[in-house]
Coordinates of C-alpha atoms in Angstrom, one line a residue:
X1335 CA 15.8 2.5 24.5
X1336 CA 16.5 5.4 22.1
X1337 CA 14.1 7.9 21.2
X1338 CA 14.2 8.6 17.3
X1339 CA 12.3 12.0 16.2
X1340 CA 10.2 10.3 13.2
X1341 CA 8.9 7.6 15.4
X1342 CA 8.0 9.8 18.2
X1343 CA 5.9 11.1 15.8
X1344 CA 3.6 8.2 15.3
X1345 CA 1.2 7.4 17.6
X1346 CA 0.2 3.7 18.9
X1347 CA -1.6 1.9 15.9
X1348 CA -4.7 1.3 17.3
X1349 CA -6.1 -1.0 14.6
X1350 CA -2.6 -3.4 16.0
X1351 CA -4.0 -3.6 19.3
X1352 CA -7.4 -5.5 17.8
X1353 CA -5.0 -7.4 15.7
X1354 CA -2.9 -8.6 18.7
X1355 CA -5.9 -9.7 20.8
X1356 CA -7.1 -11.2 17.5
X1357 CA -4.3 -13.3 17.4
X1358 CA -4.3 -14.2 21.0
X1359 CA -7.9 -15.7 21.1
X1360 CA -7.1 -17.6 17.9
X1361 CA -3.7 -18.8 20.1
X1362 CA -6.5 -19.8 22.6
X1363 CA -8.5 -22.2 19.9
X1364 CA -11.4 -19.4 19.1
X1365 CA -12.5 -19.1 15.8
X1366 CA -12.3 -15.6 15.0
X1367 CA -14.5 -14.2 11.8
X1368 CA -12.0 -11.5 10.8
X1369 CA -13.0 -8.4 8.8
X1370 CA -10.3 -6.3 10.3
X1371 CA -8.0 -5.9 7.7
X1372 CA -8.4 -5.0 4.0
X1373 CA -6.8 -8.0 2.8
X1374 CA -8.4 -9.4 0.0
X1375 CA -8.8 -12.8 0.4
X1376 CA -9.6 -14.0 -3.3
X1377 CA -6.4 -16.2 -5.1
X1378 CA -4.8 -13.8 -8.2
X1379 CA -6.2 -14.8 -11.2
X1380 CA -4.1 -17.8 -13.0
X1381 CA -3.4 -15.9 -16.0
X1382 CA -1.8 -13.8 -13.8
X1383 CA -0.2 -16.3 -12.2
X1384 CA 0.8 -18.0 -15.2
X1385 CA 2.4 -15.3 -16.7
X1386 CA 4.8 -14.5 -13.3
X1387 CA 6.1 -18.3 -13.4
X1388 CA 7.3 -17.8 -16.9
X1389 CA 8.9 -14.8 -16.6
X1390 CA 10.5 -15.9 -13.4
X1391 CA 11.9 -18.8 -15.0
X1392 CA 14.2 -16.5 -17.6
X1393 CA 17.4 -15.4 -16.1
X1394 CA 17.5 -12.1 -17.8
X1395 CA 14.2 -10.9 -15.5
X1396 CA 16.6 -11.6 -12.1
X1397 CA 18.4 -8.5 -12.5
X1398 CA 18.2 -4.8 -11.0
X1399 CA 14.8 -3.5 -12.5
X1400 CA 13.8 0.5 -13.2
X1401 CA 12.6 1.9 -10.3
X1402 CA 9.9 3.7 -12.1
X1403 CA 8.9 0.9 -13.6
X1404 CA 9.9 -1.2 -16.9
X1405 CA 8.4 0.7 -20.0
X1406 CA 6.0 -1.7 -21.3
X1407 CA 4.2 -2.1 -17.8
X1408 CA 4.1 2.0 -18.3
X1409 CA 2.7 2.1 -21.5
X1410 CA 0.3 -0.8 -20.1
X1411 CA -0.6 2.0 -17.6
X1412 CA -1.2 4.7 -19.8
X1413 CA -3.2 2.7 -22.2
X1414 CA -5.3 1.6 -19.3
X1415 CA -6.5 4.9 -18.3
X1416 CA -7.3 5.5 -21.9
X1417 CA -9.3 2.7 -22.8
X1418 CA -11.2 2.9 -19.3
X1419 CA -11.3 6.9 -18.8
X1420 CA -10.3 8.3 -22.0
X1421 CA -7.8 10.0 -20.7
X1422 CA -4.0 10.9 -22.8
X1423 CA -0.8 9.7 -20.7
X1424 CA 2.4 9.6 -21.9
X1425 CA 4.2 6.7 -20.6
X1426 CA 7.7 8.5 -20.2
X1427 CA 6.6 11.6 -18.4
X1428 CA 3.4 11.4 -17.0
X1429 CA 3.1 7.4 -15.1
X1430 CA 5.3 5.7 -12.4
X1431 CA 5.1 2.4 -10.9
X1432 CA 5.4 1.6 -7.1
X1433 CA 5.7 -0.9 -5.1
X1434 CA 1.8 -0.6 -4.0
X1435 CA 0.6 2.7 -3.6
X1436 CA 1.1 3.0 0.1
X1437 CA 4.8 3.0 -1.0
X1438 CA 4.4 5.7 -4.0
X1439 CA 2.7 7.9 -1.3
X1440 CA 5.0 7.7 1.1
X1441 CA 8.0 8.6 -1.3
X1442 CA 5.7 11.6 -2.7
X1443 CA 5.4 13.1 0.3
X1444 CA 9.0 12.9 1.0
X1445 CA 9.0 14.0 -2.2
X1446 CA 7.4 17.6 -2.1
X1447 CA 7.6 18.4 1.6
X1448 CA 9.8 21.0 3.3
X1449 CA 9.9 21.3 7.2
X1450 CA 6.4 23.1 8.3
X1451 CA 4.8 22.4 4.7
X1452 CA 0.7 22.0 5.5
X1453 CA -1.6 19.5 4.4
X1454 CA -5.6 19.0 3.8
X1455 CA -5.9 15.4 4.6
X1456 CA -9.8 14.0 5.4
X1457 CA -10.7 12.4 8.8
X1458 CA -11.4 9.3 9.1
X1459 CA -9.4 8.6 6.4
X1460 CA -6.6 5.7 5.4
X1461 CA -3.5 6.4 7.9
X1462 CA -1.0 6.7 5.5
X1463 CA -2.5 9.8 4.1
X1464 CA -2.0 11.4 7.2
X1465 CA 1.2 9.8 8.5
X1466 CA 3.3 10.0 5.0
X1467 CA 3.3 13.4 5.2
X1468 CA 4.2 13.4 9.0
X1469 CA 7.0 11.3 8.5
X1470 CA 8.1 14.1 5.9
X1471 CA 8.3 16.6 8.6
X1472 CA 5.2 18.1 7.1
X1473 CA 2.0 19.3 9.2
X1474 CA -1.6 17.6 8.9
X1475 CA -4.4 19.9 8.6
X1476 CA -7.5 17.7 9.4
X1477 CA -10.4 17.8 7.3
X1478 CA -14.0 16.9 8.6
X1479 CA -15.7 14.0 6.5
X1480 CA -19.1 12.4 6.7
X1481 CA -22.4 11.6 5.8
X1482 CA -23.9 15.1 6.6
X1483 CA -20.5 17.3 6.1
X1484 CA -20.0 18.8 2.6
X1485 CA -17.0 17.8 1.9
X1486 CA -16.0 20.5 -0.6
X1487 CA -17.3 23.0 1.4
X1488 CA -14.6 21.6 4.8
X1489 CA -11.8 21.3 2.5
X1490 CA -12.1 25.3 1.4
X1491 CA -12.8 26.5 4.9
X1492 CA -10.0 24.5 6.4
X1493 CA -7.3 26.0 3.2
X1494 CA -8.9 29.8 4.2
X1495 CA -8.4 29.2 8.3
X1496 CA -4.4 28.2 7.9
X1497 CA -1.5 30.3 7.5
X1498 CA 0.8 29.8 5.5
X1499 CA -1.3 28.4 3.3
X1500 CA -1.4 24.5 2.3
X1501 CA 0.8 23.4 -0.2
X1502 CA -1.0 19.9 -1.1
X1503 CA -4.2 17.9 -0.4
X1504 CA -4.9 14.3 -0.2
X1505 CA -8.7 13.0 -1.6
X1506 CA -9.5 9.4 -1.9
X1507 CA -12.9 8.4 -3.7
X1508 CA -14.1 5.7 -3.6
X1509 CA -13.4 6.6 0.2
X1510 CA -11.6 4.3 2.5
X1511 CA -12.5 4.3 5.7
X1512 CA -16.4 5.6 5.1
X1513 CA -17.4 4.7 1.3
X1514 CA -18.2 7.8 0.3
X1515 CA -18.1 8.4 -3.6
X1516 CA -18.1 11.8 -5.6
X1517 CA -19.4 12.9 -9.1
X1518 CA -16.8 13.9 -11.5
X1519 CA -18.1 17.5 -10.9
X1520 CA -16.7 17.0 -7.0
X1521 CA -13.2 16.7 -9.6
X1522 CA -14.0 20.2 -11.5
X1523 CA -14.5 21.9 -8.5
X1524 CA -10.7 20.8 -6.8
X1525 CA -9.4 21.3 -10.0
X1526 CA -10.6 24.6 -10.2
X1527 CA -9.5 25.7 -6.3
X1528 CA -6.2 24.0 -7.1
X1529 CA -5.3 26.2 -9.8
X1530 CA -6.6 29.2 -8.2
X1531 CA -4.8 28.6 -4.6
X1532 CA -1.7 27.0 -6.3
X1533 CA -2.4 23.7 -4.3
X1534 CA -0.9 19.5 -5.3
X1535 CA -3.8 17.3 -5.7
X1536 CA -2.8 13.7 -4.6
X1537 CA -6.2 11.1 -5.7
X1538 CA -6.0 7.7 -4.1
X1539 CA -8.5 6.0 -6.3
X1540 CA -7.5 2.4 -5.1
X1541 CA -10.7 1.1 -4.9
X1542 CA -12.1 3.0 -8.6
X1543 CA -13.1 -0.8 -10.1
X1544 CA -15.2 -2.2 -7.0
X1545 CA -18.4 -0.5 -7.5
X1546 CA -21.9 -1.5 -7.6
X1547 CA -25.6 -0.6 -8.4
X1548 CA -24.8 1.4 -11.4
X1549 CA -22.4 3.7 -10.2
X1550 CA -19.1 4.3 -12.0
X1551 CA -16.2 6.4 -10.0
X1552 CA -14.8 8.5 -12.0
X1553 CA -11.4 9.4 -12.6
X1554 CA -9.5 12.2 -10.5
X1555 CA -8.0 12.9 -14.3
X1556 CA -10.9 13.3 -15.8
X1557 CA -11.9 16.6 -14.8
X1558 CA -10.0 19.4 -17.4
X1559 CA -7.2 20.7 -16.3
X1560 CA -6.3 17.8 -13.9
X1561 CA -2.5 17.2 -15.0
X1562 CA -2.4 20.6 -14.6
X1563 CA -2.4 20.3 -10.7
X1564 CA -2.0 16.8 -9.7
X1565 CA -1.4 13.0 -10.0
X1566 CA -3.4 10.1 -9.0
X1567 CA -2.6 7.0 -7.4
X1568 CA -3.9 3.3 -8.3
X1569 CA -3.0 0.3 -6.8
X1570 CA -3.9 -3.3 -8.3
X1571 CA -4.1 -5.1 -4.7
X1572 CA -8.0 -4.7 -5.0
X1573 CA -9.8 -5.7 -8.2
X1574 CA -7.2 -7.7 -9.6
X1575 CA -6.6 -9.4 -6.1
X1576 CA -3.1 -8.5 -5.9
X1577 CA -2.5 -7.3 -2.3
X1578 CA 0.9 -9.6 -1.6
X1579 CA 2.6 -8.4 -5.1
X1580 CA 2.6 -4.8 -4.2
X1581 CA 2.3 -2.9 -7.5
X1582 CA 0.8 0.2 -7.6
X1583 CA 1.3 3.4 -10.4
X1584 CA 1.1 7.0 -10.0
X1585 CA -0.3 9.6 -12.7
X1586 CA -0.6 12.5 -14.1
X1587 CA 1.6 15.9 -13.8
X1588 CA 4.9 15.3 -15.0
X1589 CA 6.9 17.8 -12.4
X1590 CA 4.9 15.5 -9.4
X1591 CA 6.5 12.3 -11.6
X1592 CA 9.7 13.7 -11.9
X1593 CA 9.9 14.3 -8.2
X1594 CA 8.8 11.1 -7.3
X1595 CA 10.8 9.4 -9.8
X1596 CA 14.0 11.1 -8.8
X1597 CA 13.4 10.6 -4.8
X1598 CA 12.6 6.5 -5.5
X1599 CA 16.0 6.5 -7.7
X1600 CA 17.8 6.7 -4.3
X1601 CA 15.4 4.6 -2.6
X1602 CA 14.9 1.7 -4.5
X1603 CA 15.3 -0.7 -8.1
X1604 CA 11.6 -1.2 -8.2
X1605 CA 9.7 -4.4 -8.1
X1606 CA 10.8 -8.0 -9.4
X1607 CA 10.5 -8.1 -12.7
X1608 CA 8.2 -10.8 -13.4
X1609 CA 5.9 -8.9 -11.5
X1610 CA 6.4 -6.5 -13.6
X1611 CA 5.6 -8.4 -16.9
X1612 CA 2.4 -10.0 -15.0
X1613 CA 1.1 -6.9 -13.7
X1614 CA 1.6 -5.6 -17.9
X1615 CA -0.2 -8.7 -18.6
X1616 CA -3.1 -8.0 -16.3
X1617 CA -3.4 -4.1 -17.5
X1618 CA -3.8 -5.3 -21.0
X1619 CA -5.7 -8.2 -20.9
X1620 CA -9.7 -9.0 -20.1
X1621 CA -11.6 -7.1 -17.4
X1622 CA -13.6 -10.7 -16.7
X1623 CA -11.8 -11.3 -13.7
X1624 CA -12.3 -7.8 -12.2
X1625 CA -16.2 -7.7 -13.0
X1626 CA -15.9 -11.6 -11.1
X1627 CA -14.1 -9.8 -8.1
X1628 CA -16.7 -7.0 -8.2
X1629 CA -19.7 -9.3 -8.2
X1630 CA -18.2 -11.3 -5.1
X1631 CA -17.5 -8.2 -3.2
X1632 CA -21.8 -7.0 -3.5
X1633 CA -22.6 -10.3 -3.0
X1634 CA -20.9 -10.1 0.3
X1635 CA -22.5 -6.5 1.3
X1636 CA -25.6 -7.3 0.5
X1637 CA -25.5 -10.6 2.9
X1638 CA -23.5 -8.3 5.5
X1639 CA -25.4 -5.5 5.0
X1640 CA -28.8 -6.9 5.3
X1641 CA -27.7 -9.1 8.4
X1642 CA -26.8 -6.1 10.3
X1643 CA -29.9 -4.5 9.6
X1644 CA -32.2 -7.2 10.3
X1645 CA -30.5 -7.6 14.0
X1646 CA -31.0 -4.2 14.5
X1647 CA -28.0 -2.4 13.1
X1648 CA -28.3 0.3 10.7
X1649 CA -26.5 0.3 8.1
X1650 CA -26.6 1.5 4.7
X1651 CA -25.1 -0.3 1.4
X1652 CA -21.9 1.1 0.0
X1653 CA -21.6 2.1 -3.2
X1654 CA -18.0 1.4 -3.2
X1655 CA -15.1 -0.4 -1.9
X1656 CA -15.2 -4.0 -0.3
X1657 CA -15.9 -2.5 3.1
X1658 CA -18.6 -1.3 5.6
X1659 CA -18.8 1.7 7.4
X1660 CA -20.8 1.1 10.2
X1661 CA -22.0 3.6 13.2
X1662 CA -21.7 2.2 16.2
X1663 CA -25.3 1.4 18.4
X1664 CA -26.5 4.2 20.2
X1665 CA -26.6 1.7 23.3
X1666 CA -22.3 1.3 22.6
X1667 CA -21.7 4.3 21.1
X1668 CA -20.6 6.1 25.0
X1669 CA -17.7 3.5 24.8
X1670 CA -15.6 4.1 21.6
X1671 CA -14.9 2.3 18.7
X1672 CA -11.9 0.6 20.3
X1673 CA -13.8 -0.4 23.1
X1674 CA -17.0 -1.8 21.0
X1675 CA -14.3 -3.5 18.8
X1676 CA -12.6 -5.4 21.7
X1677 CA -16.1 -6.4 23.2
X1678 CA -17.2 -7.6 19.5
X1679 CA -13.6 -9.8 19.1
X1680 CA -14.9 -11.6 22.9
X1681 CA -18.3 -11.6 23.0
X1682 CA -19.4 -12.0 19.1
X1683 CA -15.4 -13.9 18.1
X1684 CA -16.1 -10.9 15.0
X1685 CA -12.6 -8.5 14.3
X1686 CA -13.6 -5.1 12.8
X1687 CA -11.2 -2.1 12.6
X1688 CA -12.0 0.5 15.1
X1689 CA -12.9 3.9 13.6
X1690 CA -10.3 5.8 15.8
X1691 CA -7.8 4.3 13.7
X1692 CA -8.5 6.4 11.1
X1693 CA -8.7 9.6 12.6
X1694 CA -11.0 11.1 15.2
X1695 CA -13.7 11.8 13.1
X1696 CA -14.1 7.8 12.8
X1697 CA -14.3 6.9 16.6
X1698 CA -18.3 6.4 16.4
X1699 CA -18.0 3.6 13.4
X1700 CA -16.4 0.2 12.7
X1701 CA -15.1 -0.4 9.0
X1702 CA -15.6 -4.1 8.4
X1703 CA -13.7 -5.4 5.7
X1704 CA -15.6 -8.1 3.2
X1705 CA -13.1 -10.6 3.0
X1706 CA -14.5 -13.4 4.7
X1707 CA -16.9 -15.6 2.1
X1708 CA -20.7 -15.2 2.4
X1709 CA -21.2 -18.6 4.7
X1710 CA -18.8 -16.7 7.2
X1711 CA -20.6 -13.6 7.2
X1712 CA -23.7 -15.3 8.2
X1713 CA -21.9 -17.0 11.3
X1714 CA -20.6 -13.2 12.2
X1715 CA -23.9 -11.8 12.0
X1716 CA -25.4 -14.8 14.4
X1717 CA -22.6 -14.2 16.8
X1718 CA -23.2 -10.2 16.8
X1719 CA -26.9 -11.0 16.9
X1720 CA -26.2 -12.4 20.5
X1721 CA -24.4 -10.1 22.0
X1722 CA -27.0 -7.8 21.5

């Protein structure tokens, strides 16, 4: 077989191998409670729905789209962001639409790399963060994130200990993998290092909606001066459960835009266009069915959340996201998170994504993904309960 320089680049996905042996027991008859994967398992909302069938059913809608996006669903963007951030967009400069944001990053790295271009990416952190900007021919400059690590503090030691310099950093809040959320002055503070050290800010702010107990993310675009430096991503797979219809939008500086928009006019047309027109429809209409989403995804953590700790495993409530972070036992911990994960798919018939996966600062936790209902969650807990 042929080696090909970009893929010898990419290490094993280890969350695949949990995946695989998932799929194997359930071959073998097991019932398998799976929170492995952050695939939300709630239906799109029918006006959603709705919306896609008509528009699907005109013939004008089955041609070549805009690859950045039809100009209504732009607009829809732009007013968006000012109705729920107060924040000014213009829809012809300053927002893109991609086919899910994991696509829009990838392209922007492609994008704004050279050969040997560094980047401040967090670890753990969401692979593609690290791995656009490999496939770009660029080089990762991992930066240390957790519970007891100021995180502002790692990202402006890691920029003064490289040479050349960084050209761009990647920040994701609400986190995925660990949950960890920021104040919008965490947003003044990159803003202002970005201006002085003439860095890109790239938010991924995918999980911005699913937040609980009072707390309310705030936008990456917020923070004066943020257009300035950077762009932030959104995607609507989350909390308008809209993982399979992959539309996403980027924001924000209009050179980033431009770069991004020229690179993904060679690429691609853009999405179908009644997903398009349903995705506009969603923007601008009622935030009922994101609130419903929101109030399903705590309902879940606090089930999950006080099951583990009632067997004996520590965990704390997320603020954020529809996921868990959880350390690892002390009496597993010696045996890695892809280990622990393999022994929890036999022994407990529970899937959770092993920490490695997202970098090596994740291989003491599992991220357990709340898309199983709250009846299932119980059964997981019992079965965990056991094997300890």
């Amino acid at each position: 077989m042929k080696e090909f320089y970009r893929i010898s680049r990419l290490p094993p996905y280890v969350i695949g191998i949990v995946n695989e042996l998932k799929m194997e027991a359930r071959r073998r008859g097991e019932d398998i409670i799976d929170f492995g994967m952050g695939n939300p398992d709630m239906p799109t909302p029918k006006h959603i729905v709705d919306k896609l069938c008509e528009a699907a059913r005109k013939g004008v809608n089955h041609r070549y789209s805009q690859s950045k996006g039809i100009y209504k669903l732009r607009l829809a963007i732009c007013d968006w962001y000012k109705r729920n951030y107060g924040v000014d967009l213009d829809p012809d400069t300053e927002a893109i639409a991609t086919i899910g944001s994991k696509e829009g990053l990838s392209h922007l790295a492609m994008a704004i790399t050279a050969p040997g271009d560094s980047v401040l990416v967090p670890t753990p952190t969401y692979p593609i963060h690290t791995y656009a900007f490999i496939l770009a021919n660029g080089d990762v400059t991992q930066v240390p994130m957790g519970k007891d690590i100021d995180f502002f503090e790692a990202l402006s030691s890691a920029f003064k200990n490289n040479w050349p310099r960084p050209k761009a950093m990647v920040i994701n809040f609400p986190h995925n993998p660990t949950t960890e959320v920021v104040e919008i002055d965490f947003f003044y503070k990159v803003v202002e290092f970005a201006r002085e050290h003439d860095l890109i800010v790239i938010h991924d702010f995918a999980y911005g909606d699913l937040v609980f107990d009072g707390y309310q993310a705030p936008s990456f675009l917020q923070a004066p001066g943020a257009k300035d430096v950077g762009v932030e991503f959104f995607t609507m797979s989350k909390s308008y459960s809209m993982p399979g219809w992959r539309v996403g939008f980027a924001v924000g500086n209009r050179d980033i835009i431009h770069a991004l928009a020229r690179l993904k006019s060679y690429n691609d047309y853009g999405m179908f266009q009644p997903i398009q027109i349903a995705a506009t429809v969603a923007l601008n209409g009622p935030r009922d069915c994101v609130e419903e989403a929101r109030e399903i995804y705590r309902k879940r953590r606090d089930v999950f959340c006080e099951g583990l700790n009632r067997i004996g495993w520590k965990v704390e409530p997320p603020k954020a996201t529809m996921m868990v972070w959880a350390e690892i036992p002390d009496q597993f911990k010696a045996m890695g998170s892809l280990e622990f994960s393999k022994l929890l798919l036999e022994k407990a018939k529970v899937a959770a994504a092993p920490g490695i996966g997202f970098g090596e600062g994740g291989d003491h936790h599992l991220r357990f993904s709340l898309v199983e209902n709250e009846h299932r969650i119980r059964q997981a807990i019992r079965g965990i309960r056991e094997l300890f």
